mmCIF file of C-alpha atoms (C1' of nucleotides) and ligand atoms in Angstrom:
data_model
loop_
_atom_site.group_PDB
_atom_site.id
_atom_site.type_symbol
_atom_site.label_atom_id
_atom_site.label_comp_id
_atom_site.label_asym_id
_atom_site.label_seq_id
_atom_site.Cartn_x
_atom_site.Cartn_y
_atom_site.Cartn_z
ATOM 1 C CA MET A 9 51.397 168.748 58.918
ATOM 2 C CA ASP A 10 50.367 170.963 56.020
ATOM 3 C CA ALA A 11 48.008 173.926 56.019
ATOM 4 C CA GLY A 12 45.023 171.839 54.964
ATOM 5 C CA ALA A 13 45.569 169.321 57.728
ATOM 6 C CA ILE A 14 45.814 172.083 60.326
ATOM 7 C CA ARG A 15 42.621 173.661 59.063
ATOM 8 C CA ARG A 16 40.839 170.333 59.145
ATOM 9 C CA SER A 17 42.031 169.560 62.659
ATOM 10 C CA LEU A 18 40.680 172.912 63.841
ATOM 11 C CA GLU A 19 37.353 172.574 62.102
ATOM 12 C CA GLY A 20 37.041 168.959 63.179
ATOM 13 C CA ARG A 21 37.053 170.283 66.724
ATOM 14 C CA GLY A 22 34.513 172.996 66.032
ATOM 15 C CA LEU A 23 37.014 175.849 65.875
ATOM 16 C CA ARG A 24 37.061 178.320 63.029
ATOM 17 C CA CYS A 25 40.341 178.522 61.235
ATOM 18 C CA THR A 26 41.137 182.202 61.706
ATOM 19 C CA PRO A 27 44.528 183.638 60.702
ATOM 20 C CA GLN A 28 45.420 184.214 64.347
ATOM 21 C CA ARG A 29 44.387 180.778 65.536
ATOM 22 C CA TYR A 30 46.127 179.176 62.595
ATOM 23 C CA ALA A 31 49.320 181.106 63.321
ATOM 24 C CA VAL A 32 49.351 179.986 66.946
ATOM 25 C CA ILE A 33 48.949 176.299 66.261
ATOM 26 C CA ALA A 34 51.199 176.306 63.208
ATOM 27 C CA PHE A 35 53.924 177.910 65.279
ATOM 28 C CA LEU A 36 53.546 175.322 68.035
ATOM 29 C CA LEU A 37 53.617 172.459 65.555
ATOM 30 C CA LYS A 38 56.988 173.423 64.191
ATOM 31 C CA GLN A 39 58.536 173.883 67.648
ATOM 32 C CA ASN A 40 60.300 171.158 69.527
ATOM 33 C CA LYS A 41 60.600 173.437 72.557
ATOM 34 C CA HIS A 42 57.782 174.342 74.913
ATOM 35 C CA PRO A 43 57.222 178.077 74.549
ATOM 36 C CA THR A 44 55.333 180.269 76.992
ATOM 37 C CA ALA A 45 52.290 182.283 75.924
ATOM 38 C CA ALA A 46 54.461 185.405 75.860
ATOM 39 C CA GLU A 47 56.983 183.706 73.576
ATOM 40 C CA ILE A 48 54.244 182.496 71.262
ATOM 41 C CA PHE A 49 52.721 185.960 71.147
ATOM 42 C CA GLU A 50 56.051 187.527 70.283
ATOM 43 C CA ALA A 51 57.056 184.939 67.699
ATOM 44 C CA VAL A 52 53.724 184.975 65.898
ATOM 45 C CA ASN A 53 53.752 188.749 65.701
ATOM 46 C CA ARG A 54 57.342 189.147 64.635
ATOM 47 C CA VAL A 55 56.365 188.072 61.132
ATOM 48 C CA ASP A 56 52.833 189.362 60.906
ATOM 49 C CA PRO A 57 51.506 191.554 63.717
ATOM 50 C CA ARG A 58 47.892 190.488 63.582
ATOM 51 C CA CYS A 59 47.475 188.563 66.818
ATOM 52 C CA SER A 60 47.013 190.526 70.026
ATOM 53 C CA ARG A 61 48.026 189.266 73.439
ATOM 54 C CA ALA A 62 44.433 188.618 74.474
ATOM 55 C CA THR A 63 43.873 186.638 71.292
ATOM 56 C CA THR A 64 46.989 184.575 71.868
ATOM 57 C CA TYR A 65 45.718 183.638 75.323
ATOM 58 C CA ASN A 66 42.169 183.074 74.075
ATOM 59 C CA ASN A 67 43.334 180.801 71.310
ATOM 60 C CA LEU A 68 45.676 178.860 73.546
ATOM 61 C CA ARG A 69 42.764 178.294 75.923
ATOM 62 C CA ASP A 70 40.520 177.134 73.082
ATOM 63 C CA LEU A 71 43.196 174.875 71.608
ATOM 64 C CA VAL A 72 43.861 173.274 74.975
ATOM 65 C CA GLN A 73 40.137 172.712 75.519
ATOM 66 C CA ALA A 74 39.893 171.155 72.078
ATOM 67 C CA GLY A 75 42.736 168.801 72.945
ATOM 68 C CA LEU A 76 44.999 170.071 70.167
ATOM 69 C CA VAL A 77 47.472 171.737 72.503
ATOM 70 C CA ARG A 78 48.832 170.702 75.871
ATOM 71 C CA GLU A 79 49.548 173.119 78.703
ATOM 72 C CA VAL A 80 52.303 172.365 81.188
ATOM 73 C CA ALA A 81 52.229 174.272 84.474
ATOM 74 C CA VAL A 82 55.656 174.893 85.968
ATOM 75 C CA GLU A 83 56.028 176.028 89.588
ATOM 76 C CA GLY A 84 56.796 179.703 89.859
ATOM 77 C CA ARG A 85 57.010 180.230 86.095
ATOM 78 C CA ALA A 86 54.765 180.889 83.151
ATOM 79 C CA ALA A 87 52.889 177.923 81.726
ATOM 80 C CA ARG A 88 54.354 176.240 78.663
ATOM 81 C CA PHE A 89 52.616 174.804 75.660
ATOM 82 C CA ASP A 90 53.102 172.124 73.049
ATOM 83 C CA ALA A 91 51.031 170.878 70.145
ATOM 84 C CA THR A 92 49.881 167.395 70.973
ATOM 85 C CA GLY A 93 51.825 165.245 68.531
ATOM 86 C CA MET A 94 53.186 161.846 69.399
ATOM 87 C CA ARG A 95 52.451 160.813 72.980
ATOM 88 C CA HIS A 96 55.259 161.618 75.343
ATOM 89 C CA HIS A 97 56.124 162.327 78.940
ATOM 90 C CA HIS A 98 57.833 165.441 80.271
ATOM 91 C CA PHE A 99 60.997 166.298 82.105
ATOM 92 C CA ILE A 100 61.080 169.613 84.012
ATOM 93 C CA CYS A 101 64.380 171.076 85.139
ATOM 94 C CA ASP A 102 64.517 172.105 88.802
ATOM 95 C CA ARG A 103 67.032 174.776 88.020
ATOM 96 C CA CYS A 104 66.077 176.460 84.748
ATOM 97 C CA GLY A 105 62.438 175.384 84.454
ATOM 98 C CA ASN A 106 62.850 174.070 80.916
ATOM 99 C CA VAL A 107 60.416 171.414 79.803
ATOM 100 C CA GLU A 108 61.729 168.585 77.643
ATOM 101 C CA ASP A 109 59.995 165.668 75.991
ATOM 102 C CA MET A 110 60.661 162.142 77.194
ATOM 103 C CA GLU A 111 60.019 159.005 75.243
ATOM 104 C CA TRP A 112 56.537 157.713 75.894
ATOM 105 C CA TYR A 113 55.842 154.434 77.634
ATOM 106 C CA GLU A 114 52.790 152.853 79.219
ATOM 107 C CA VAL A 115 52.062 153.637 82.848
ATOM 108 C CA PRO A 116 50.031 151.197 84.949
ATOM 109 C CA GLN A 117 46.566 152.475 85.864
ATOM 110 C CA PRO A 118 45.590 153.018 89.503
ATOM 111 C CA ALA A 119 43.517 150.368 91.276
ATOM 112 C CA SER A 120 39.925 151.101 90.302
ATOM 113 C CA ASN A 121 38.818 150.994 93.940
ATOM 114 C CA SER A 122 41.087 153.979 94.668
ATOM 115 C CA LEU A 123 39.262 156.106 92.098
ATOM 116 C CA GLY A 124 35.933 156.506 93.857
ATOM 117 C CA LYS A 125 33.590 158.636 91.751
ATOM 118 C CA ARG A 126 36.411 160.367 89.924
ATOM 119 C CA ILE A 127 36.545 160.243 86.146
ATOM 120 C CA VAL A 128 40.111 160.023 84.853
ATOM 121 C CA ARG A 129 40.695 161.696 81.499
ATOM 122 C CA GLU A 130 44.435 161.296 81.333
ATOM 123 C CA CYS A 131 47.457 160.392 83.314
ATOM 124 C CA GLU A 132 50.769 162.138 82.863
ATOM 125 C CA LEU A 133 54.207 161.302 84.068
ATOM 126 C CA ILE A 134 56.542 164.143 84.993
ATOM 127 C CA PHE A 135 60.214 163.668 85.687
ATOM 128 C CA ARG A 136 62.072 166.275 87.669
ATOM 129 C CA GLY A 137 65.740 166.922 88.162
ATOM 130 C CA LEU A 138 68.498 168.671 86.251
ATOM 131 C CA CYS A 139 68.421 168.983 82.476
ATOM 132 C CA SER A 140 71.448 168.196 80.340
ATOM 133 C CA LYS A 141 72.455 171.879 80.389
ATOM 134 C CA CYS A 142 72.164 172.293 84.157
ATOM 135 C CA ALA A 143 73.492 168.917 85.329
ATOM 136 C CA PRO A 144 77.172 169.744 84.567
ATOM 137 C CA ARG A 145 77.016 173.132 86.353
ATOM 138 C CA HIS A 146 75.614 171.308 89.352
ATOM 139 C CA ALA A 147 78.515 168.833 89.502
ATOM 140 C CA SER A 148 81.296 171.424 89.071
ATOM 141 C CA GLY A 149 79.975 174.699 90.576
ATOM 142 C CA MET B 1 53.935 164.320 114.325
ATOM 143 C CA ASP B 2 54.548 166.173 117.577
ATOM 144 C CA ALA B 3 56.265 169.513 118.125
ATOM 145 C CA GLY B 4 59.623 167.926 118.874
ATOM 146 C CA ALA B 5 59.556 165.848 115.718
ATOM 147 C CA ILE B 6 58.728 168.904 113.616
ATOM 148 C CA ARG B 7 61.542 170.848 115.204
ATOM 149 C CA ARG B 8 63.971 168.015 114.592
ATOM 150 C CA SER B 9 62.903 167.607 110.978
ATOM 151 C CA LEU B 10 63.530 171.326 110.397
ATOM 152 C CA GLU B 11 66.886 171.393 112.123
ATOM 153 C CA GLY B 12 67.906 168.151 110.470
ATOM 154 C CA ARG B 13 67.591 170.040 107.190
ATOM 155 C CA GLY B 14 69.541 173.043 108.396
ATOM 156 C CA LEU B 15 66.509 175.251 108.952
ATOM 157 C CA ARG B 16 66.022 177.137 112.190
ATOM 158 C CA CYS B 17 62.789 176.381 113.925
ATOM 159 C CA THR B 18 61.247 179.835 114.039
ATOM 160 C CA PRO B 19 57.665 180.393 115.222
ATOM 161 C CA GLN B 20 56.622 181.378 111.690
ATOM 162 C CA ARG B 21 58.312 178.464 109.980
ATOM 163 C CA TYR B 22 56.963 176.077 112.550
ATOM 164 C CA ALA B 23 53.444 177.422 112.102
ATOM 165 C CA VAL B 24 53.570 176.944 108.334
ATOM 166 C CA ILE B 25 54.719 173.341 108.406
ATOM 167 C CA ALA B 26 52.558 172.388 111.389
ATOM 168 C CA PHE B 27 49.534 173.743 109.562
ATOM 169 C CA LEU B 28 50.380 171.768 106.433
ATOM 170 C CA LEU B 29 50.938 168.583 108.381
ATOM 171 C CA LYS B 30 47.455 168.610 109.836
ATOM 172 C CA GLN B 31 45.802 169.325 106.481
ATOM 173 C CA ASN B 32 44.600 166.634 104.165
ATOM 174 C CA LYS B 33 43.793 169.267 101.544
ATOM 175 C CA HIS B 34 46.321 171.114 99.402
ATOM 176 C CA PRO B 35 46.123 174.766 100.389
ATOM 177 C CA THR B 36 47.480 177.672 98.373
ATOM 178 C CA ALA B 37 50.071 180.055 99.807
ATOM 179 C CA ALA B 38 47.328 182.619 100.354
ATOM 180 C CA GLU B 39 45.246 180.098 102.293
ATOM 181 C CA ILE B 40 48.218 179.102 104.419
ATOM 182 C CA PHE B 41 49.006 182.744 105.133
ATOM 183 C CA GLU B 42 45.446 183.435 106.194
ATOM 184 C CA ALA B 43 45.023 180.288 108.291
ATOM 185 C CA VAL B 44 48.329 180.689 110.119
ATOM 186 C CA ASN B 45 47.544 184.302 110.932
ATOM 187 C CA ARG B 46 43.957 183.813 111.980
ATOM 188 C CA VAL B 47 45.125 182.426 115.313
ATOM 189 C CA ASP B 48 48.348 184.339 115.816
ATOM 190 C CA PRO B 49 49.182 187.141 113.381
ATOM 191 C CA ARG B 50 52.927 186.853 113.414
ATOM 192 C CA CYS B 51 53.676 185.575 109.923
ATOM 193 C CA SER B 52 53.703 188.102 107.085
ATOM 194 C CA ARG B 53 52.918 187.257 103.514
ATOM 195 C CA ALA B 54 56.560 187.505 102.468
ATOM 196 C CA THR B 55 57.547 185.165 105.280
ATOM 197 C CA THR B 56 54.893 182.665 104.302
ATOM 198 C CA TYR B 57 56.274 182.591 100.761
ATOM 199 C CA ASN B 58 59.887 182.545 101.974
ATOM 200 C CA ASN B 59 59.235 179.651 104.291
ATOM 201 C CA LEU B 60 57.297 177.686 101.724
ATOM 202 C CA ARG B 61 60.207 178.125 99.336
ATOM 203 C CA ASP B 62 62.697 176.972 101.965
ATOM 204 C CA LEU B 63 60.559 174.015 103.007
ATOM 205 C CA VAL B 64 60.159 172.896 99.411
ATOM 206 C CA GLN B 65 63.910 173.177 98.840
ATOM 207 C CA ALA B 66 64.527 171.158 101.980
ATOM 208 C CA GLY B 67 62.204 168.459 100.684
ATOM 209 C CA LEU B 68 59.770 168.783 103.594
ATOM 210 C CA VAL B 69 56.983 170.279 101.526
ATOM 211 C CA ARG B 70 55.811 169.572 98.021
ATOM 212 C CA GLU B 71 54.556 172.221 95.610
ATOM 213 C CA VAL B 72 51.974 171.344 92.995
ATOM 214 C CA ALA B 73 51.589 173.734 90.074
ATOM 215 C CA VAL B 74 48.076 173.885 88.647
ATOM 216 C CA GLU B 75 47.427 175.488 85.249
ATOM 217 C CA GLY B 76 45.924 178.933 85.582
ATOM 218 C CA ARG B 77 45.649 178.768 89.359
ATOM 219 C CA ALA B 78 47.761 179.392 92.433
ATOM 220 C CA ALA B 79 50.241 176.689 93.380
ATOM 221 C CA ARG B 80 49.217 174.261 96.091
ATOM 222 C CA PHE B 81 51.283 172.725 98.840
ATOM 223 C CA ASP B 82 51.387 169.615 100.964
ATOM 224 C CA ALA B 83 53.714 168.353 103.636
ATOM 225 C CA THR B 84 55.532 165.363 102.250
ATOM 226 C CA GLY B 85 54.138 162.501 104.309
ATOM 227 C CA MET B 86 53.507 159.085 102.851
ATOM 228 C CA ARG B 87 54.372 158.865 99.179
ATOM 229 C CA HIS B 88 51.409 159.424 96.930
ATOM 230 C CA HIS B 89 50.345 160.528 93.490
ATOM 231 C CA HIS B 90 47.990 163.387 92.663
ATOM 232 C CA PHE B 91 44.693 163.860 90.947
ATOM 233 C CA ILE B 92 43.894 167.343 89.621
ATOM 234 C CA CYS B 93 40.333 168.270 88.704
ATOM 235 C CA ASP B 94 39.915 169.821 85.251
ATOM 236 C CA ARG B 95 36.911 171.768 86.424
ATOM 237 C CA CYS B 96 37.584 173.047 89.957
ATOM 238 C CA GLY B 97 41.367 172.711 90.110
ATOM 239 C CA ASN B 98 41.305 170.788 93.386
ATOM 240 C CA VAL B 99 44.244 168.536 94.077
ATOM 241 C CA GLU B 100 43.599 165.179 95.724
ATOM 242 C CA ASP B 101 45.926 162.455 96.895
ATOM 243 C CA MET B 102 45.986 159.120 95.114
ATOM 244 C CA GLU B 103 47.300 155.901 96.536
ATOM 245 C CA TRP B 104 50.969 155.391 95.812
ATOM 246 C CA TYR B 105 52.251 152.719 93.483
ATOM 247 C CA GLU B 106 55.551 152.156 91.757
ATOM 248 C CA VAL B 107 56.031 153.606 88.298
ATOM 249 C CA PRO B 108 58.487 152.008 85.873
ATOM 250 C CA GLN B 109 61.591 154.107 85.241
ATOM 251 C CA PRO B 110 62.402 155.401 81.750
ATOM 252 C CA ALA B 111 64.925 153.569 79.618
ATOM 253 C CA SER B 112 68.313 154.871 80.745
ATOM 254 C CA ASN B 113 69.353 155.589 77.160
ATOM 255 C CA SER B 114 66.505 158.108 76.889
ATOM 256 C CA LEU B 115 67.873 160.118 79.814
ATOM 257 C CA GLY B 116 71.027 161.488 78.216
ATOM 258 C CA LYS B 117 72.918 163.664 80.685
ATOM 259 C CA ARG B 118 69.823 164.450 82.706
ATOM 260 C CA ILE B 119 69.769 163.680 86.426
ATOM 261 C CA VAL B 120 66.342 162.531 87.573
ATOM 262 C CA ARG B 121 65.480 163.466 91.156
ATOM 263 C CA GLU B 122 61.900 162.280 91.190
ATOM 264 C CA CYS B 123 59.109 161.100 89.011
ATOM 265 C CA GLU B 124 55.524 162.047 89.679
ATOM 266 C CA LEU B 125 52.302 160.761 88.288
ATOM 267 C CA ILE B 126 49.431 163.173 87.805
ATOM 268 C CA PHE B 127 45.919 162.075 86.990
ATOM 269 C CA ARG B 128 43.519 164.536 85.460
ATOM 270 C CA GLY B 129 39.804 164.488 85.018
ATOM 271 C CA LEU B 130 36.762 165.281 87.141
ATOM 272 C CA CYS B 131 36.849 164.967 90.929
ATOM 273 C CA SER B 132 34.100 163.258 92.868
ATOM 274 C CA LYS B 133 32.351 166.609 93.406
ATOM 275 C CA CYS B 134 32.486 167.675 89.758
ATOM 276 C CA ALA B 135 31.844 164.340 88.043
ATOM 277 C CA PRO B 136 28.096 164.269 88.863
ATOM 278 C CA ARG B 137 27.530 167.865 87.667
ATOM 279 C CA HIS B 138 29.200 166.881 84.419
ATOM 280 C CA ALA B 139 26.856 163.938 83.823
ATOM 281 C CA SER B 140 23.622 165.838 84.630
ATOM 282 C CA GLY B 141 24.261 169.492 83.726
ATOM 283 C "C1'" DT C 29 77.589 191.530 126.148
ATOM 284 C "C1'" DG C 30 78.782 191.949 121.347
ATOM 285 C "C1'" DT C 31 78.656 190.161 116.940
ATOM 286 C "C1'" DC C 32 76.890 188.312 112.830
ATOM 287 C "C1'" DA C 33 74.377 185.431 110.017
ATOM 288 C "C1'" DC C 34 69.756 184.285 109.575
ATOM 289 C "C1'" DA C 35 64.904 185.630 109.552
ATOM 290 C "C1'" DT C 36 60.939 188.728 109.352
ATOM 291 C "C1'" DT C 37 58.323 192.705 107.837
ATOM 292 C "C1'" DA C 38 55.359 196.160 105.133
ATOM 293 C "C1'" DG C 39 54.903 197.729 101.145
ATOM 294 C "C1'" DA C 40 56.440 198.249 96.474
ATOM 295 C "C1'" DT C 41 57.211 195.879 92.382
ATOM 296 C "C1'" DA C 42 57.168 192.320 88.872
ATOM 297 C "C1'" DT C 43 55.021 188.794 86.304
ATOM 298 C "C1'" DA C 44 51.285 186.143 84.368
ATOM 299 C "C1'" DA C 45 46.791 185.842 83.037
ATOM 300 C "C1'" DT C 46 42.085 187.495 82.518
ATOM 301 C "C1'" DC C 47 38.459 190.843 81.793
ATOM 302 C "C1'" DT C 48 35.954 194.608 79.345
ATOM 303 C "C1'" DA C 49 33.528 196.776 75.918
ATOM 304 C "C1'" DA C 50 33.719 198.072 71.332
ATOM 305 C "C1'" DA C 51 34.834 196.868 66.639
ATOM 306 C "C1'" DA C 52 35.678 193.537 63.032
ATOM 307 C "C1'" DA C 53 35.084 189.272 60.547
ATOM 308 C "C1'" DC C 54 32.366 185.555 59.401
ATOM 309 C "C1'" DG C 55 28.340 182.370 58.219
ATOM 310 C "C1'" DT C 56 24.004 182.180 56.600
ATOM 311 C "C1'" DA C 57 19.444 183.427 55.275
ATOM 312 C "C1'" DT C 58 17.056 186.426 52.382
ATOM 313 C "C1'" DA D 11 24.374 191.772 47.428
ATOM 314 C "C1'" DT D 12 22.353 192.858 52.075
ATOM 315 C "C1'" DA D 13 21.006 192.164 56.636
ATOM 316 C "C1'" DC D 14 21.541 189.902 60.866
ATOM 317 C "C1'" DG D 15 23.221 187.172 64.593
ATOM 318 C "C1'" DT D 16 27.414 184.874 66.142
ATOM 319 C "C1'" DT D 17 32.134 184.396 66.808
ATOM 320 C "C1'" DT D 18 36.520 186.519 67.077
ATOM 321 C "C1'" DT D 19 39.741 190.104 67.759
ATOM 322 C "C1'" DT D 20 41.524 194.159 70.006
ATOM 323 C "C1'" DA D 21 43.863 197.682 73.276
ATOM 324 C "C1'" DG D 22 44.092 198.608 77.495
ATOM 325 C "C1'" DA D 23 42.585 198.085 82.216
ATOM 326 C "C1'" DT D 24 42.386 194.968 85.846
ATOM 327 C "C1'" DT D 25 43.199 191.005 88.707
ATOM 328 C "C1'" DA D 26 45.844 187.368 90.632
ATOM 329 C "C1'" DT D 27 50.057 185.517 92.045
ATOM 330 C "C1'" DA D 28 54.600 185.832 93.507
ATOM 331 C "C1'" DT D 29 58.969 188.182 94.424
ATOM 332 C "C1'" DC D 30 61.920 191.986 95.828
ATOM 333 C "C1'" DT D 31 63.717 195.734 98.835
ATOM 334 C "C1'" DA D 32 65.664 197.761 102.555
ATOM 335 C "C1'" DA D 33 64.975 198.356 107.272
ATOM 336 C "C1'" DT D 34 64.375 195.846 111.560
ATOM 337 C "C1'" DG D 35 64.400 191.989 114.632
ATOM 338 C "C1'" DT D 36 66.283 187.525 116.671
ATOM 339 C "C1'" DG D 37 69.101 184.072 118.451
ATOM 340 C "C1'" DA D 38 73.392 181.232 118.675
ATOM 341 C "C1'" DC D 39 77.558 181.542 120.442
ATOM 342 C "C1'" DA D 40 82.231 183.611 121.174
HETATM 343 MN MN1 MN E 207 56.029 168.133 75.117
HETATM 344 MN MN1 MN E 208 49.313 165.511 98.216
HETATM 345 ZN ZN1 ZN E 209 68.059 173.163 83.272
HETATM 346 ZN ZN1 ZN E 210 36.335 169.225 90.798
#
DNA sequence: TGTCACATTAGATATAATCTAAAAACGTAT
DNA sequence: ATACGTTTTTAGATTATATCTAATGTGACA
């Protein structure tokens, strides 16, 4: 995704393309990890210290609301973020809290009579267990 | 679930049945909501103030580890808890953050070649959108 | 009864996220 | 270019959530 495409995706969602906002989403787009807000703040500012902590949080909130970024809450740890690219599911490690992408596949919808008046926007599948780093440690130690 | 059954389920998992621990899980078992740790602390102590905040958190941690209680992380809000009864999925409201139970149904497992060395313990389905309280407000206001 | 691992406690501390109020940057009309 | 209203950014304070510490209590059992 080049600079023009990023700018257009922001403006298409009614968000100004400010240097700070651009830096946040551009950073997320080139990650395959799922950084925390603190990690994003630090990384963005290492190169060019123009994005305060409050702005990092503000922009993450705006980007999530606009549907350009996804927030993943992890029990007892800071939330993690990824730029919504190809659809995928998530795997969260019980031990280290890392979030990993899992290949996407269709999930059957709930019976419509179990929905009541609720309006479903999305449905996400989360796998839990031990990641490939932690699984060996578990077996041996 | 009567007192004896609760006691046995604790001891069966290697947890002593202390008054505080018992109070936490007994409270959760009679809830159909998903209270936060703070709410559990307050409710348990309203009747009999014998369970400190640290103990509430300690016991919730132990109960989750023992698989008797489930923790649900909600973006930007306090974690919520429920006593693992019948299997079910969850619905989380975008607007008010409330967590509601959804009828259980089987979810297809991921292709085993996409798992790598990961060990999957469980797989949960989370629906997001507007709950039955918030959906009307959305339509009108 | 003595012992020891487990459990609880109050309060301090750590971590994560949001709020505040003032300044800056921007878009647009003149 | 200038003025004006709106959006955005900022540093630092503040809040919310959760964990840690070190002292004390409790109960199983030898
Ligand atoms: Mn992802
Ligand atoms: Mn539930
Ligand atoms: Zn791991
Ligand atoms: Zn709601």
